[in-house]
mmCIF file with all atom_site columns, C-alpha atoms and ligand atoms in Angstrom:
data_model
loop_
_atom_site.group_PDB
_atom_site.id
_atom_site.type_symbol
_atom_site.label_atom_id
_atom_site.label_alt_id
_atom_site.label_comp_id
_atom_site.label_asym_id
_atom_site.label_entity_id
_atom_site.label_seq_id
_atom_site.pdbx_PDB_ins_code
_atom_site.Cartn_x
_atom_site.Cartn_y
_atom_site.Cartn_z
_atom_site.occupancy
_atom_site.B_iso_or_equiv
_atom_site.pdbx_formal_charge
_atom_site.auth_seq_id
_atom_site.auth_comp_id
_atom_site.auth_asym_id
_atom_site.auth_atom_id
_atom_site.pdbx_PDB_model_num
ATOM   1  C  CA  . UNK A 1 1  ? 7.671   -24.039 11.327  1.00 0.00 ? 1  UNK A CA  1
ATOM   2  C  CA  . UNK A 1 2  ? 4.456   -22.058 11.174  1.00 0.00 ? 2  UNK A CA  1
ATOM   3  C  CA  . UNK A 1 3  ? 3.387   -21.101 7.470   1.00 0.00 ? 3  UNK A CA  1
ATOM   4  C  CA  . UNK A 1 4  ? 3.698   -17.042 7.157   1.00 0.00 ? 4  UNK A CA  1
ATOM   5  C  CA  . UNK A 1 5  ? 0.807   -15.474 4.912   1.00 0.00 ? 5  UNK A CA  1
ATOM   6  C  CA  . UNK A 1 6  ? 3.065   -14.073 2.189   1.00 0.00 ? 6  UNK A CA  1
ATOM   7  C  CA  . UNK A 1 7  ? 1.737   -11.021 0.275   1.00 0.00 ? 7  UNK A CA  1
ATOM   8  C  CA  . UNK A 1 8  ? 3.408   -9.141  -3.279  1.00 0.00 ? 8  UNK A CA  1
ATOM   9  C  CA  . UNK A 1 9  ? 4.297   -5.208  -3.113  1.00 0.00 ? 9  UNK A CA  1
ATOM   10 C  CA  . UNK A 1 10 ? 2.919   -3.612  -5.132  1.00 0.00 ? 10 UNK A CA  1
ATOM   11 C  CA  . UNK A 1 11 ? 5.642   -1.265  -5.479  1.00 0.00 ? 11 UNK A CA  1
ATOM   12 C  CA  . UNK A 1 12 ? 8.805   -3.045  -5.746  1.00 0.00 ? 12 UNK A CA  1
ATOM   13 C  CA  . UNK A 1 13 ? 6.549   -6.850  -6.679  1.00 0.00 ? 13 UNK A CA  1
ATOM   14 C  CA  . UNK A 1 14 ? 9.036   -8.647  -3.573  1.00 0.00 ? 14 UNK A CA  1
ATOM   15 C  CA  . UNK A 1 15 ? 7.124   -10.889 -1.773  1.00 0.00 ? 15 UNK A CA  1
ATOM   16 C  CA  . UNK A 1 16 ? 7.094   -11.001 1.883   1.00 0.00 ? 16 UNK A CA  1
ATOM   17 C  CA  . UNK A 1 17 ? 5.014   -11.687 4.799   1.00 0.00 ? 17 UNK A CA  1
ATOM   18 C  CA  . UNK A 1 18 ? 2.167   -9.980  4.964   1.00 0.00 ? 18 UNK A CA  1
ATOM   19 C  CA  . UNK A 1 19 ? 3.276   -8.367  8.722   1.00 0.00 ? 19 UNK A CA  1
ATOM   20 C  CA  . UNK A 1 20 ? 6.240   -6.736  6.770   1.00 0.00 ? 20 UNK A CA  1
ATOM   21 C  CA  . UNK A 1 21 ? 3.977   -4.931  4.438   1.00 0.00 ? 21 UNK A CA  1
ATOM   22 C  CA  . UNK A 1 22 ? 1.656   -2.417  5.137   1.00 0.00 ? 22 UNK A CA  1
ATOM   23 C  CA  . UNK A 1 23 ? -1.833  -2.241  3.729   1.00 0.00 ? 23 UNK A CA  1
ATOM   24 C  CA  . UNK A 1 24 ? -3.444  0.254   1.691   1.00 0.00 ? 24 UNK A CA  1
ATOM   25 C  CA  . UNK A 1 25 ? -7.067  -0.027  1.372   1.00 0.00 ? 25 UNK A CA  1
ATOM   26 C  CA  . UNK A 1 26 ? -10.142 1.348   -0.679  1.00 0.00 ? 26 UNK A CA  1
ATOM   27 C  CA  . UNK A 1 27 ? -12.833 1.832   1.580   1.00 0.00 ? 27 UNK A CA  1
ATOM   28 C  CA  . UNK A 1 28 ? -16.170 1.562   0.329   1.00 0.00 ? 28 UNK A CA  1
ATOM   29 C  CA  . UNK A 1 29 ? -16.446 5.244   0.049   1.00 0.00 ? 29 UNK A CA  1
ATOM   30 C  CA  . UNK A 1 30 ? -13.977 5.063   -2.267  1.00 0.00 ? 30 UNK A CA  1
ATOM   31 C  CA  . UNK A 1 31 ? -11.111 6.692   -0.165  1.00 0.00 ? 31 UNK A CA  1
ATOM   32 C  CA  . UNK A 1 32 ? -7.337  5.078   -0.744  1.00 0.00 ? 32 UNK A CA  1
ATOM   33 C  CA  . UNK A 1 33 ? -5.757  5.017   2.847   1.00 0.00 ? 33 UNK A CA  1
ATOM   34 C  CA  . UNK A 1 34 ? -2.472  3.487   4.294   1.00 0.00 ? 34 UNK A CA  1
ATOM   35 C  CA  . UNK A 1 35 ? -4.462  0.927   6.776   1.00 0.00 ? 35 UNK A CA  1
ATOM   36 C  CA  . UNK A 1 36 ? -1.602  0.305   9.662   1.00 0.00 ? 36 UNK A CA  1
ATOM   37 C  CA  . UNK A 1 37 ? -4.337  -2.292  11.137  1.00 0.00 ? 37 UNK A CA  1
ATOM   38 C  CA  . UNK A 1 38 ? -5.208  -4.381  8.117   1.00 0.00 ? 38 UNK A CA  1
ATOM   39 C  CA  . UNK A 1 39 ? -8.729  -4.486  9.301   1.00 0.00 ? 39 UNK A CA  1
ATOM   40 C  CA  . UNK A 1 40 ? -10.141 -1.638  7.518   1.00 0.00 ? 40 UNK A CA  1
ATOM   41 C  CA  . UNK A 1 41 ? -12.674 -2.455  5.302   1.00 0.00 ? 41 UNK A CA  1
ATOM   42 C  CA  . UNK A 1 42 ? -12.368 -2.381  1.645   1.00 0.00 ? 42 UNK A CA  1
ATOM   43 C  CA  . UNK A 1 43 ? -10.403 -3.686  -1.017  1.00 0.00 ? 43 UNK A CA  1
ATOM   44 C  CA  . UNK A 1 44 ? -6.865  -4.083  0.001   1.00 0.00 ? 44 UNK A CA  1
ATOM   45 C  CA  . UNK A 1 45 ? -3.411  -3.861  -1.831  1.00 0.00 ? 45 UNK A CA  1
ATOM   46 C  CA  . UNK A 1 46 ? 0.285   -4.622  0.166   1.00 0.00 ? 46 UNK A CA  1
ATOM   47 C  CA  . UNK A 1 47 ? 3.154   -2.081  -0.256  1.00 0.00 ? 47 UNK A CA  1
ATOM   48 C  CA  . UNK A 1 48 ? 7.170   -2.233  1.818   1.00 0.00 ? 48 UNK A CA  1
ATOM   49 C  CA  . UNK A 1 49 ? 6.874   0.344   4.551   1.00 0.00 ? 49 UNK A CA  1
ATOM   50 C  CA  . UNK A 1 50 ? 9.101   2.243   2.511   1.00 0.00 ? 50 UNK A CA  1
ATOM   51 C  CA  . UNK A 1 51 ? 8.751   5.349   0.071   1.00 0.00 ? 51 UNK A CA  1
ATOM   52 C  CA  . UNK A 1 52 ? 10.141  4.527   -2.547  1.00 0.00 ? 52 UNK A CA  1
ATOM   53 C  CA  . UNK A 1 53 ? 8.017   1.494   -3.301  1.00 0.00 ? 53 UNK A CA  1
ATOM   54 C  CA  . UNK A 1 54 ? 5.039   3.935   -2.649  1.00 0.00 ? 54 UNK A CA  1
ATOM   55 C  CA  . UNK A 1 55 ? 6.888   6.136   -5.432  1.00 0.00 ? 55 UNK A CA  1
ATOM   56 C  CA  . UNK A 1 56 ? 7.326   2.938   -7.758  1.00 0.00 ? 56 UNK A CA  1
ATOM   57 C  CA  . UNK A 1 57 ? 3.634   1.817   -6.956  1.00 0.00 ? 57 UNK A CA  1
ATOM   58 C  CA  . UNK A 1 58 ? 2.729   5.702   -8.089  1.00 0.00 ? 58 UNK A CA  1
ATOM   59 C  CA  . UNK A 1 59 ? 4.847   5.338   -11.199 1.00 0.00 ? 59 UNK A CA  1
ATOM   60 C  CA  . UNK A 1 60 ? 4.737   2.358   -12.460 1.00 0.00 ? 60 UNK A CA  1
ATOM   61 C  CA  . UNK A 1 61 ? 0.758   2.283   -12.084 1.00 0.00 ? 61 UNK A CA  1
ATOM   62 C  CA  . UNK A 1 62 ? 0.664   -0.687  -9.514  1.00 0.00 ? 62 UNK A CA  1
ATOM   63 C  CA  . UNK A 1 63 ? -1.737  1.590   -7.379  1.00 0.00 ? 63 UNK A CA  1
ATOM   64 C  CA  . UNK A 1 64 ? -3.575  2.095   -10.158 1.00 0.00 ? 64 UNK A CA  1
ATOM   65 C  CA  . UNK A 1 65 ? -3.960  -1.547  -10.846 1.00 0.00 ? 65 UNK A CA  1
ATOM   66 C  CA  . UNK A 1 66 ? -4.633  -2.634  -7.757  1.00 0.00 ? 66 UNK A CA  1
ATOM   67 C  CA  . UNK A 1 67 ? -7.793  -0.498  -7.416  1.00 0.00 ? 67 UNK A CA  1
ATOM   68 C  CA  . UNK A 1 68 ? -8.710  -0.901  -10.700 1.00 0.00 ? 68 UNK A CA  1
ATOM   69 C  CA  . UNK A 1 69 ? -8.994  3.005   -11.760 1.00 0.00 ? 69 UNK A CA  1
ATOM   70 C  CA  . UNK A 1 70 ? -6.584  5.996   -11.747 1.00 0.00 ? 70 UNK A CA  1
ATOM   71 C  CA  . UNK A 1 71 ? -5.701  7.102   -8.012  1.00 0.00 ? 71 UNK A CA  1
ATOM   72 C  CA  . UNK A 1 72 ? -6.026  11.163  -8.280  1.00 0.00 ? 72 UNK A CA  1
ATOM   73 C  CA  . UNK A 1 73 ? -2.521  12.668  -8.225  1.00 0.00 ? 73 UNK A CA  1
ATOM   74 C  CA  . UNK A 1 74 ? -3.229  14.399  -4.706  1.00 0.00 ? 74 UNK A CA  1
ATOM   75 C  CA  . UNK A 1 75 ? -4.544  10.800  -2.725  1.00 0.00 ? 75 UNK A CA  1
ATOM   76 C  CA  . UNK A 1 76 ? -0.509  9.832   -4.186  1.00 0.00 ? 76 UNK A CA  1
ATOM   77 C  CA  . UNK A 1 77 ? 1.009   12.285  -2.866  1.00 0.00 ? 77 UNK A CA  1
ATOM   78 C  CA  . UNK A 1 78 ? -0.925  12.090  0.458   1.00 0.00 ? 78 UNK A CA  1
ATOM   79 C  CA  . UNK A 1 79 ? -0.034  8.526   0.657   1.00 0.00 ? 79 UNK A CA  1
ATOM   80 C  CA  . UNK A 1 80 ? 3.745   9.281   -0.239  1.00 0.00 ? 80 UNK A CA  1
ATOM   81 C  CA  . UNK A 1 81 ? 3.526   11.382  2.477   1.00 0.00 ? 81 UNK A CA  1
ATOM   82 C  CA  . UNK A 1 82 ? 1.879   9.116   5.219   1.00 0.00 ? 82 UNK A CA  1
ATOM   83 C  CA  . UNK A 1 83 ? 4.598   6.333   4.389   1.00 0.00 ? 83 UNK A CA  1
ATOM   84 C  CA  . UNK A 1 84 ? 7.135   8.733   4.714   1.00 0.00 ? 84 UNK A CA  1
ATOM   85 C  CA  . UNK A 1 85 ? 5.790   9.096   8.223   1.00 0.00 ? 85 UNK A CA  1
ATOM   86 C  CA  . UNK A 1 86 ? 5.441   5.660   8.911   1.00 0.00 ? 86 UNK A CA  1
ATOM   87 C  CA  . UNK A 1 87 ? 9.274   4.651   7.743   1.00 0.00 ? 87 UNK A CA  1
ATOM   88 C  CA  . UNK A 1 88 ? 10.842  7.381   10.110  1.00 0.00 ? 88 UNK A CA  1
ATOM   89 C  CA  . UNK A 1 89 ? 8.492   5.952   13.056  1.00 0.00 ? 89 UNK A CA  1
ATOM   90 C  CA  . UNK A 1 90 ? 9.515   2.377   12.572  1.00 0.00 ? 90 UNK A CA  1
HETATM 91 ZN ZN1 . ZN  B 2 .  ? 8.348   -3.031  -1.984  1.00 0.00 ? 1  ZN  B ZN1 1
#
């Protein structure tokens, strides 16, 4: 059996593999962006494609963590938003 890359949500802390997760990324310009490819550049974090983890990464601070400074309150609810978008789609 081939060896899945496993990656921890940042939302609800399950681990799965990586394909299951989505990526959010901080690009160099310091924009936080869901990253459906993986291959944006930047520093990357793994959330479910689901809401509520983005809500739980928002509350709990995991976003926050992950980047290592406070995500503004707007680039949350953007990225609330985008997964919303992305869960109905899948
Ligand atoms: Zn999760």
């Amino acid at each position: 059996m081939k060896k899945l890359p496993i990656r921890t949500c940042i939302g609800c802390g399950c681990e799965k593999p990586k394909k299951e997760l989505i990526r959010v990324v901080k690009t160099p310009e310091g924009q936080i962006l869901l990253d459906e490819s993986g291959r944006m550049n930047g520093r990357g974090a793994y959330i479910c494609r689901d809401p509520e983890c983005m809500r739980k990464a928002i509350r709990t601070k995991g976003l926050d963590r992950s980047f290592r400074e406070k995500v503004p309150e707007d680039v949350c609810r953007q990225l609330e938003k985008e997964m919303s978008g992305i869960a109905e789609g899948s």
